Every structure is written in structure tokens, then in C-alpha cells.
Coordinates of C-alpha atoms in Angstrom, one line a residue:
X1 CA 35.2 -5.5 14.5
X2 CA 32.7 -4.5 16.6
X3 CA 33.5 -0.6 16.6
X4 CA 32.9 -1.1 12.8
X5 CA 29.4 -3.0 13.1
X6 CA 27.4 0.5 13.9
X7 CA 29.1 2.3 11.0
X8 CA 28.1 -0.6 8.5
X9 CA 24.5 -0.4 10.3
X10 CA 24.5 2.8 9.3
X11 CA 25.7 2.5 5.7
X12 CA 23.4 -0.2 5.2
X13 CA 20.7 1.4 2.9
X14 CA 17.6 -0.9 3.2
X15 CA 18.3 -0.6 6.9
X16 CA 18.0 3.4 6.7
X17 CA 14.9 2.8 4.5
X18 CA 13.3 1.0 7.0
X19 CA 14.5 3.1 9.7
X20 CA 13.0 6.2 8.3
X21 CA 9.6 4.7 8.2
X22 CA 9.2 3.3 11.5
X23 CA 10.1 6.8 12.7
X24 CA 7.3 8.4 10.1
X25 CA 4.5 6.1 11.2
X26 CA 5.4 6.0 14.9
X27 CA 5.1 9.5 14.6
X28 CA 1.9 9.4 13.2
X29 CA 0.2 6.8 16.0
X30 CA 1.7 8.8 18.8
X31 CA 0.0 12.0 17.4
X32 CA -3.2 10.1 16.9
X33 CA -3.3 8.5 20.3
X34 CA -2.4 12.4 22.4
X35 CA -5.2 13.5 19.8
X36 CA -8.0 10.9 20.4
X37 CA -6.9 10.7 24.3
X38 CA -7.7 14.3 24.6
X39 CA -10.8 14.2 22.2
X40 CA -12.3 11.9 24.4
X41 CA -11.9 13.3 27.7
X42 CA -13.3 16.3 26.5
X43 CA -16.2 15.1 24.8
X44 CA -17.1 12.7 27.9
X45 CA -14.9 13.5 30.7
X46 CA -15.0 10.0 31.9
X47 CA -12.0 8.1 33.0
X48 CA -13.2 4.3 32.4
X49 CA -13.4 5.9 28.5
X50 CA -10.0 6.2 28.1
X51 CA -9.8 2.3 29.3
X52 CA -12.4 1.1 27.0
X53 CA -10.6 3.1 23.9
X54 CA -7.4 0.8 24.7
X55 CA -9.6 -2.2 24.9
X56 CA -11.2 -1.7 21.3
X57 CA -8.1 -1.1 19.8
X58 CA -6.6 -4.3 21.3
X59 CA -9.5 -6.6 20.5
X60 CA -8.5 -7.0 16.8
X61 CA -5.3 -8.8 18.0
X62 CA -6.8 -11.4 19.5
X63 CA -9.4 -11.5 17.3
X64 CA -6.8 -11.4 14.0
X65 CA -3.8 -13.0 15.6
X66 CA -3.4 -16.6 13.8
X67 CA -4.4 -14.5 10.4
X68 CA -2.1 -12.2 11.3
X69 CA 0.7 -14.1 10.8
X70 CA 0.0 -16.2 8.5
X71 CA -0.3 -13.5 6.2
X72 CA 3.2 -11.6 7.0
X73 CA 4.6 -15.8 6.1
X74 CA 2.3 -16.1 2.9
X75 CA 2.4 -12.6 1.4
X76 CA 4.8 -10.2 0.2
X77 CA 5.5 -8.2 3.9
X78 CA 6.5 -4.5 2.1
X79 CA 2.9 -4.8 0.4
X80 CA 1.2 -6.0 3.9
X81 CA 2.9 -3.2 5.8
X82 CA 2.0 -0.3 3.0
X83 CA -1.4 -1.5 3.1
X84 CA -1.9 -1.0 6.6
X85 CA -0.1 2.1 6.7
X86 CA -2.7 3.4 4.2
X87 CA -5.8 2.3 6.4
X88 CA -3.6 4.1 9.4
X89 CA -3.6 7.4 6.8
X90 CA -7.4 7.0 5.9
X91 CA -8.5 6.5 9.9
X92 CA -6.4 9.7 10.2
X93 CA -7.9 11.6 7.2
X94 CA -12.1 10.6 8.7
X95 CA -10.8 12.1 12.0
X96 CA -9.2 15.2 10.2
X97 CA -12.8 15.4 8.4
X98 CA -14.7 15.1 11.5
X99 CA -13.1 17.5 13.3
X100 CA -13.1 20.0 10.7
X101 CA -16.9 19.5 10.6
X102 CA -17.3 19.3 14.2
X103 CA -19.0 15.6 14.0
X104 CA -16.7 13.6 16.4
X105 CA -18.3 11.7 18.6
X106 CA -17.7 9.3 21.2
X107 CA -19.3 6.3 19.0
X108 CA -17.0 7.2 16.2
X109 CA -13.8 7.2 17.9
X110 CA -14.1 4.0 19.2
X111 CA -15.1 2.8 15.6
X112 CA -11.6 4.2 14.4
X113 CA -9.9 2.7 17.4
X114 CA -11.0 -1.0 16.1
X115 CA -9.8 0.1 12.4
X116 CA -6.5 1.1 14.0
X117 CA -5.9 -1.7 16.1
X118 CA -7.0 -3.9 13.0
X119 CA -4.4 -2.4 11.0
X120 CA -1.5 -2.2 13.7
X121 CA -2.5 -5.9 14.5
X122 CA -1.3 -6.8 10.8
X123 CA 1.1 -4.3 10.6
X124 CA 3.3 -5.1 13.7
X125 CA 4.2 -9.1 13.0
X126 CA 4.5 -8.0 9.5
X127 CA 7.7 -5.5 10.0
X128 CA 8.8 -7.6 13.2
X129 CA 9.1 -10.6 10.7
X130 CA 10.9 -8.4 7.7
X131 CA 13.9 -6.3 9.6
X132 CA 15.5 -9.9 10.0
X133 CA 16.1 -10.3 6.5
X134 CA 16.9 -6.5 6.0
X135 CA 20.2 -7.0 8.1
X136 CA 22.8 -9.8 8.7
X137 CA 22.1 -11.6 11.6
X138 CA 25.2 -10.6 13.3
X139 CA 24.1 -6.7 13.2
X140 CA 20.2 -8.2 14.4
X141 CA 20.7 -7.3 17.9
X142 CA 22.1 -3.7 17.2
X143 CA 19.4 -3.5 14.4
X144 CA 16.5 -3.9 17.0
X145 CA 17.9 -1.2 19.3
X146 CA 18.5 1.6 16.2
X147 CA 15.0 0.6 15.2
X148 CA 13.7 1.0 18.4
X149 CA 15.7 4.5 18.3
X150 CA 13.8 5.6 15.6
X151 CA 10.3 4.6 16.9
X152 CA 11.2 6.5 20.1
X153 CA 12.8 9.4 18.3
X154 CA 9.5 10.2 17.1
X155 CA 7.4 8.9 20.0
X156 CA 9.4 11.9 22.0
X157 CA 8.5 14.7 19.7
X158 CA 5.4 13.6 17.9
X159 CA 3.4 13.8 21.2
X160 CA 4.7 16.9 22.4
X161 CA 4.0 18.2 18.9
X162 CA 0.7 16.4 18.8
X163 CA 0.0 18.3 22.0
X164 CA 1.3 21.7 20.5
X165 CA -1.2 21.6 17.5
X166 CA -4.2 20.5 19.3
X167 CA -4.1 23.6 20.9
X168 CA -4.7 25.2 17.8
X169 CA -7.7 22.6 17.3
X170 CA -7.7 18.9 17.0
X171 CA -7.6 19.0 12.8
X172 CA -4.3 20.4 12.9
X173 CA -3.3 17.1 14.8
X174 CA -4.8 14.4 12.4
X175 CA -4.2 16.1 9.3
X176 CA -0.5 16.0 9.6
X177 CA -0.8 12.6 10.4
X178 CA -2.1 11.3 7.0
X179 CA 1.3 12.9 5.6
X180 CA 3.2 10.8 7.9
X181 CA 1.8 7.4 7.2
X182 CA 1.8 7.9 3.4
X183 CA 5.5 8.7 3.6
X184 CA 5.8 5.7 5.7
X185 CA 4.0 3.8 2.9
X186 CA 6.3 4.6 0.2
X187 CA 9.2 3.8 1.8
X188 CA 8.5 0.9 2.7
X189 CA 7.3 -0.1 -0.6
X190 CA 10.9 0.6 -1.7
X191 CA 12.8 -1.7 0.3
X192 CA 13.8 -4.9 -1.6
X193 CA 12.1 -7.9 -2.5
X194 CA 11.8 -10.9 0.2
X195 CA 14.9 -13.0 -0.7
X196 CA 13.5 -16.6 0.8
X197 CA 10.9 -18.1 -0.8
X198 CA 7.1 -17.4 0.4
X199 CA 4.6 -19.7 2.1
X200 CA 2.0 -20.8 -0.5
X201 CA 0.5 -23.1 2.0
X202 CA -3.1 -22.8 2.9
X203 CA -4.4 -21.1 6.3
X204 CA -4.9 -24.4 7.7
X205 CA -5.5 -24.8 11.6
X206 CA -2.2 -26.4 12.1
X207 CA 0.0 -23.9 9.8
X208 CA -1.8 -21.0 12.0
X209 CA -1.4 -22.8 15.4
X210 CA 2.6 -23.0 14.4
X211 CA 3.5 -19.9 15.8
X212 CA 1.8 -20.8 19.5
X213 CA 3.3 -24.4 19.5
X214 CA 7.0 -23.1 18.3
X215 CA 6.4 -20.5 21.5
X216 CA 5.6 -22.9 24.0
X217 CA 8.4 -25.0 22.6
X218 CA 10.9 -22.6 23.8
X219 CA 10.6 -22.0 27.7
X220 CA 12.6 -18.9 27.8
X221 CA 10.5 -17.4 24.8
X222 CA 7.3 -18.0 26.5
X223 CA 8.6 -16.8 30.0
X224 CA 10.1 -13.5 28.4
X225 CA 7.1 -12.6 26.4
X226 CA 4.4 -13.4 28.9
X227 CA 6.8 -11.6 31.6
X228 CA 6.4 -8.6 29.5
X229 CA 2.9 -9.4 29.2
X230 CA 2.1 -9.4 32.7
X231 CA 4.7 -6.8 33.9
X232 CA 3.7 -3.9 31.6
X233 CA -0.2 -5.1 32.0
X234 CA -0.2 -4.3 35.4
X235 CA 2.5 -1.5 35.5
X236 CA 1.2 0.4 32.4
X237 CA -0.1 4.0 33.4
X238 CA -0.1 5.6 30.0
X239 CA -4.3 5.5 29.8
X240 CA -4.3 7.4 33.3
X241 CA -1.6 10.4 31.6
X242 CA -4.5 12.5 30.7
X243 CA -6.3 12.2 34.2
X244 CA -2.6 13.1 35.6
X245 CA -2.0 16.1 33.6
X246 CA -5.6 17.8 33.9
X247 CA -6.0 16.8 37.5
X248 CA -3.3 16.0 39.8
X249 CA 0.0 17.5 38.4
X250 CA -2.5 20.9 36.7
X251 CA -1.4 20.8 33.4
X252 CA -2.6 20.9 29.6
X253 CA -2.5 19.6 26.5
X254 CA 0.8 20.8 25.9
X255 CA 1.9 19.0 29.7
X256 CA -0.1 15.8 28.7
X257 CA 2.5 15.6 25.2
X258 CA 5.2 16.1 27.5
X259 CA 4.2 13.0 30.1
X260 CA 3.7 11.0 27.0
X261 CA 7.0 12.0 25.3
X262 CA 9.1 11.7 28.8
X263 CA 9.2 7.3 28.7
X264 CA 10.7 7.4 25.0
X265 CA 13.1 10.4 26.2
X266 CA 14.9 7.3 28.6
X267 CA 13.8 4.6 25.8
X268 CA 16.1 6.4 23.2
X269 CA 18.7 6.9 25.6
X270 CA 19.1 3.6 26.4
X271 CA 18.2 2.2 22.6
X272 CA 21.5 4.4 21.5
X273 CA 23.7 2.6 24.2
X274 CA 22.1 -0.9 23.1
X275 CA 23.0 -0.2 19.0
X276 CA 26.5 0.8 20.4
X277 CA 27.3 -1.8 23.5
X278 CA 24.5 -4.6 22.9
X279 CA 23.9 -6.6 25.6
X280 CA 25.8 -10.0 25.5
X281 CA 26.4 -11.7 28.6
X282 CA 23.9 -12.5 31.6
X283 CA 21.1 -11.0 29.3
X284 CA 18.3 -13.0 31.7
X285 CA 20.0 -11.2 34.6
X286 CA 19.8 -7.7 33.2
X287 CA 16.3 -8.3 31.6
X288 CA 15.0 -9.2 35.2
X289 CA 16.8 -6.3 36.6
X290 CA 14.9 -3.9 33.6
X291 CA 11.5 -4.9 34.4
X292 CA 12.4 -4.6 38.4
X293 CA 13.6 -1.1 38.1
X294 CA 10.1 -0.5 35.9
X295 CA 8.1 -1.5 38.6
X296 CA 9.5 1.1 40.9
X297 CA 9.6 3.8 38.4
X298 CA 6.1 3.3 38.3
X299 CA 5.4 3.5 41.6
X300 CA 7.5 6.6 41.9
X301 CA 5.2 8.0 39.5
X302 CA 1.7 7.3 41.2
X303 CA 3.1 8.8 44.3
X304 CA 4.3 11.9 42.7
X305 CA 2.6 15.5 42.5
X306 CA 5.4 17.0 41.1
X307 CA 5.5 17.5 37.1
X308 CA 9.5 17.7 36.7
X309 CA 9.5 14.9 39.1
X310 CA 7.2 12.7 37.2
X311 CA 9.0 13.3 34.0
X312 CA 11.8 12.1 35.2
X313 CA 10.5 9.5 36.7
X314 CA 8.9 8.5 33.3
X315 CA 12.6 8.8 31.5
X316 CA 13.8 5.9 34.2
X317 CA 10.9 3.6 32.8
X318 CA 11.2 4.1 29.4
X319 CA 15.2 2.9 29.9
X320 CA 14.6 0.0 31.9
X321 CA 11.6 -1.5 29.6
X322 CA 13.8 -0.8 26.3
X323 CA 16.2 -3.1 28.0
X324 CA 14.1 -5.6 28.3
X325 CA 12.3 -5.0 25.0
X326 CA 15.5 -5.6 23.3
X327 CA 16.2 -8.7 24.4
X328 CA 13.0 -10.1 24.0
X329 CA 12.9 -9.2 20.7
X330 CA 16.5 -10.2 19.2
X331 CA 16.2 -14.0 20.6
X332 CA 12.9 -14.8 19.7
X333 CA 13.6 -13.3 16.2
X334 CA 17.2 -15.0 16.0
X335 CA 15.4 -18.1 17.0
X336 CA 13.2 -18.4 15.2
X337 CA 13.2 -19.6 11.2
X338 CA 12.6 -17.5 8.5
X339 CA 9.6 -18.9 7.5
X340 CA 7.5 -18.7 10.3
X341 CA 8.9 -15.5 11.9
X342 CA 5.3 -14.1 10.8
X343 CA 3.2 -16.2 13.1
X344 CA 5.6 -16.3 15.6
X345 CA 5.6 -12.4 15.9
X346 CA 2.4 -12.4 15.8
X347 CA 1.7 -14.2 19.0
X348 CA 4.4 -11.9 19.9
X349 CA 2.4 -9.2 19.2
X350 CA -0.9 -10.5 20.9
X351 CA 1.2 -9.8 24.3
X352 CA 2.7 -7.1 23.4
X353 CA -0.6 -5.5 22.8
X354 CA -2.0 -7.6 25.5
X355 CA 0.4 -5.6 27.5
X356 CA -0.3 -2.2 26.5
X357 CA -3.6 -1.7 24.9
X358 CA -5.4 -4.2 27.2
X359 CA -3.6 -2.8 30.1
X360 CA -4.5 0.7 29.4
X361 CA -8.1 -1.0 30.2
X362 CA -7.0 -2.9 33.6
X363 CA -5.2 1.0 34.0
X364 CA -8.9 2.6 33.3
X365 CA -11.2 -0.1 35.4
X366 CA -9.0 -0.1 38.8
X367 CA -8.4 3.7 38.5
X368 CA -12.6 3.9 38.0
X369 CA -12.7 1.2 41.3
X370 CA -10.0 2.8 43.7
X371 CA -8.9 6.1 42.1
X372 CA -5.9 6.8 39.8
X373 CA -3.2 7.2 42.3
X374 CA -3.8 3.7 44.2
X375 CA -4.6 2.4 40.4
X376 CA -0.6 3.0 39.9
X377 CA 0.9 2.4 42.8
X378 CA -0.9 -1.2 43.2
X379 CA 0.4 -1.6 39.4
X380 CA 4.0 -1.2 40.1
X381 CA 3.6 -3.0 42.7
X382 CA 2.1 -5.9 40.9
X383 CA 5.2 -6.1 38.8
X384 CA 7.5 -6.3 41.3
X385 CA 5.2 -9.9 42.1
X386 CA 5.5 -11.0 38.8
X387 CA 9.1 -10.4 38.2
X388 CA 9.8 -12.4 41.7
X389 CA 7.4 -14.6 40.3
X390 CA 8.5 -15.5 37.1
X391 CA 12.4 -15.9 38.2
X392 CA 11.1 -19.2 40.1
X393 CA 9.2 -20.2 37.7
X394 CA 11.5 -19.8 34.1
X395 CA 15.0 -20.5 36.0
X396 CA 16.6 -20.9 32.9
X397 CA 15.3 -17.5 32.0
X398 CA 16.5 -16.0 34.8
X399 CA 20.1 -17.0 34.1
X400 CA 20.4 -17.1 30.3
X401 CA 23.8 -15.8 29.6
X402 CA 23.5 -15.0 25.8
X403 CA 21.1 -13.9 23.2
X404 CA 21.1 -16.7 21.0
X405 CA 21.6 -20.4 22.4
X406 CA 22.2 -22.8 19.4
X407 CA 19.7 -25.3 18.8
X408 CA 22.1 -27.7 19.0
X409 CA 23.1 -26.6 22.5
X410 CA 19.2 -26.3 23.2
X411 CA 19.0 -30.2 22.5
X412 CA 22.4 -30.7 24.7

């Protein structure tokens, strides 16, 4: 049976549906993010700018996160997801326009950030919440890894490409991008119906607050999640790829796409193995292990002046944080019922983003302080504290043996 599970995963036809669009719109944000990174530099050559771009784009999160979910539980999630795919197209299209008539400024690309984190802030929680009830639950885990497969299929070629065409000028970047997301769009508005019934409850306080209590519930939820949150906050160098290509490893646009591309080279990797061989047994082990092996990586890249090197440095990252991605994301979504999965993910989400847009700002603000090579190296090794950390403090984290404890067992 379980050499079979991957073939019926792959025969599974809302699955492929889905599948497709993650890859269409993940290809379209990673081509808008090489594209605006760049823009920006050039227009101000200022590194805390690249910080503050990540911190716009992360305050609609927080700012939308009990709506957020709420909405994926109350509303029909294909319609939510199209919807923000759409705004995704339109931010791309003004950008495409802007460039096209040389009016791109500073002001206006960190407008289009907040629009784009608005819409991703709805968007993720929303298709977290739906691939559950795509798939059966005994293919989740594998599900999560091909779908992460797909997202880093694209996140490997769209930036190179991304950096390819802005060669040719920025418009060749963003209008390809409004293709993308409206491709994305229509396939998603072609996967079936929502088969449990929808949340007509009002947005009361309490019915938004559900998501944090059901979290806080569940220790090894909260100490996987905010491990990721603080790991990958502190760790995160992706802000600082620019200042690395131009400055310390001499490269272009073209390099920049390839730094970006090199993390989702190992995530795919390692997403492949995890739809094939899904991790079963001492998953709190090899999660730990992940986010260990990502603060060195990250190290290694700080300290590095080689390009080569730092690629593959970059490749070893991306495998160990899929790992621990994975994971996270199958039990909490296993765990968690149906009918709240929305407001769940979407404190899910809020560190998740917390993790990576904010911590593209923390990346910005200490490299501004103390330079972008200590900016790293002190971030790597700030997750090697927190992982430490966080195995005294979430025990039961730390030696969880399987994906899924049932509730019963929970109680026990």
C-alpha cells in the first residue's frame, strides 16, 4: 500500500488541479519579489529599504489575521483564493504600467507591497485550510510535500527567469506575471465545491479568537509554529540576497535569481523524498535536527565569498527547513477540525509571515547596524539558541514520535 499512495496522489485530479496553481502563482510572487527587490535598490540603493519593503508587506497579517480566517471558515475558499489571486494579477499589471511609463517610485512600491501582503494574507489560510478536503487524510502528509514540490518547482525557475527578463527591462518581469496569477485563478475556480457545510456564524470576538485559543491548546502546535517563527526570523537572509549578489559575491541580476532560486533547488529535493518516504517516526527529532542544520547553513552562507559555494550552501537550507515545514504543516492541519482549519491557519500564517516577511526587516535593520555579513552570521547563530531553547522548553515537542496523536491519546 504505501508504494501505491504516490500513484493514486498523482491520479487524483482535484489534487493536480490544485497542484498546478500553486506552481502558477508561486511563480508569479517569486518573479514579483526578484523584480521589486531589484527595482528598489536601484531607485534608492539603500539597504534598510529592502527591510522596510518586507515589513509593509507583513503588516496586513497582523493587521487582517482574525478576519483572515474567519473568512476562509465562512466563505466559499476556491472564490476567496481566486479573488486574491486577481488583486495579485492587478498589483502586477500597475507595476507592468509603471514601468512601461517609467513612473515607479519608491512611494509606490511600497503601496503595492501592502496590496500584496493584504492579498497573500487572505490567500495563504484560505488554500492551507482547502488541500485537506481535496485529499484523503491518509495521502495529507504526502499531499503537503507534492504541494510544497510545486511551490518550489516554480520558486527555482521563476526567479532565475525573473532575473533573465529584467535584464531586458523590468516590464518584461511583471507583465508575465499577470498571466500567471490569472491562470492560477481559473484553476482554482475549477476545483470542486466544499463538501462540509460552511460557517454562517457571525465574526464575533470569540469565533475569531478560536483559532489562537485551539493553538495554545495544543503545546506541540504552539512550540512548532513559534519555533519556526523565531528560527527563520532570525536565520532569514533572503532581504540581504541583493546586497550579496551586487556587493560581496559581484554578480547581477541574473546571479541575484540564481541566490534566490538555489534554497527551493534543496526544498524540492527534499519535498520529492517527503511525497515518496513521509516522515513517520521521531518526527520532533528530525524537525529539531532540520532547523539545527538551517542555522549552520546560514552561517555558512554569511561567511562565504564564493558564489558556487553560497549556492550550495543555500540548496542545504532549503532541504533542512522543508523538513521542518512539512511537519508543521501536516499535524496542525490533521489536528485540527474541519471547520476551523481557516482561523487556525491563519494564525499559522501570522508566523509564518512573521518569520519571513518580518524577518526580512530584522535582516534589513541589523545588516543597516552592523553590516550584512555579521547581520547573517549572528542570525544563524540565533537559531541555533532558539532551537536549544525550545527543546527544554516543548519536551514533548522534542520527542513526538508521530504526526498525528489521537485526541484520545492527547487526553490519556
Amino acid at each position: 500500500m504505501p508504494s501505491q499512495e504516490p500513484l493514486l496522489l498523482r491520479h487524483h485530479r482535484p489534487f493536480l488541479a490544485f497542484w498546478f496553481a500553486r506552481i502558477f502563482t508561486a511563480s508569479g510572487f517569486q518573479m514579483l519579489t526578484v523584480a521589486i527587490g531589484w527595482n528598489l535598490y536601484q531607485l534608492t540603493g539603500n539597504v534598510l529599504d529592502l527591510g522596510l519593503v518586507g515589513l509593509v508587506e507583513f503588516a496586513p497579517r497582523v493587521l487582517f489575521m482574525l478576519h483572515t480566517g474567519h473568512v476562509a471558515d465562512r466563505y466559499d475558499r476556491r472564490k476567496v483564493a481566486a479573488i486574491c489571486q486577481s488583486l495579485q494579477a492587478l498589483i502586477a499589471l500597475a507595476l507592468a504600467i509603471g514601468s512601461a511609463t517609467d513612473h515607479v517610485t519608491r512611494e509606490m512600491i511600497f503601496i503595492l507591497a501592502f496590496l500584496l501582503g493584504a492579498a497573500r494574507s487572505f490567500e495563504m489560510p484560505t488554500t492551507q485550510a482547502l488541500l485537506p478536503s481535496i485529499v484523503p487524510s491518509a495521502l495529507f502528509p504526502r499531499a503537503v510535500a507534492a504541494a510544497q514540490s510545486a511551490q518550489q518547482s516554480a520558486t527555482i525557475v521563476a526567479p532565475a527567469l525573473g532575473g533573465l527578463l529584467y535584464a531586458f527591462g523590468s516590464v518584461w518581469v511583471y507583465g508575465p506575471t499577470v498571466v500567471l496569477y490569472v491562470i492560477a485563478c481559473t484553476l482554482m475556480l475549477n476545483l470542486p465545491a466544499r463538501q462540509t457545510p460552511l460557517n454562517k456564524g457571525k465574526a464575533t470576538l470569540d469565533s475569531l479568537l478560536a483559532g489562537i485559543r485551539f493553538i495554545r491548546s495544543r503545546p506541540d502546535i504552539l512550540g512548532a509554529i513559534s519555533l519556526d517563527l523565531f528560527a527563520v526570523l532570525l536565520g532569514g537572509a533572503t532581504a540581504l540576497l541583493p546586497v550579496f549578489a551586487k556587493d560581496i559575491l559581484l554578480t547581477g541580476p541574473w546571479g541575484l535569481g540564481l541566490l534566490r532560486s538555489a534554497p527551493a533547488v534543496g526544498a524540492l529535493m527534499m519535498s520529492l523524498f517527503l511525497a515518496r518516504f513521509a516522515v513517520e517516526r521521531n518526527v520532533g527529532r528530525v524537525m529539531f535536527t532540520a532547523v539545527g542544520v538551517f542555522g549552520v547553513a546560514t552561517i555558512a552562507f554569511g561567511l562565504s565569498t564564493s558564489f558556487w559555494f553560497s549556492l550550495a550552501v543555500l540548496v542545504v537550507l532549503g532541504a533542512a527547513d522543508m523538513i521542518s515545514m512539512v511537519i508543521r504543516a501536516s499535524f496542525v492541519q490533521l489536528e485540527t477540525p474541519d471547520e476551523m482549519r481557516g482561523r487556525v491557519s491563519a494564525v499559522n500564517g501570522l508566523f509564518i509571515g512573521a518569520s519571513n516577511q518580518l524577518g526580512e526587516f530584522e535582516s534589513g535593520l541589523t545588516a543597516h547596524w552592523f553590516g550584512t555579513v555579521p547581520a547573517v552570521v549572528m542570525g544563524g547563530i540565533g537559531t541555533l539558541v532558539v532551537t536549544g531553547t525550545w527543546i527544554k522548553l516543548f519536551p514533548t515537542l522534542a520527542n513526538r514520535d508521530r504526526m498525528h496523536v489521537p485526541v484520545e491519546e492527547v487526553k490519556a
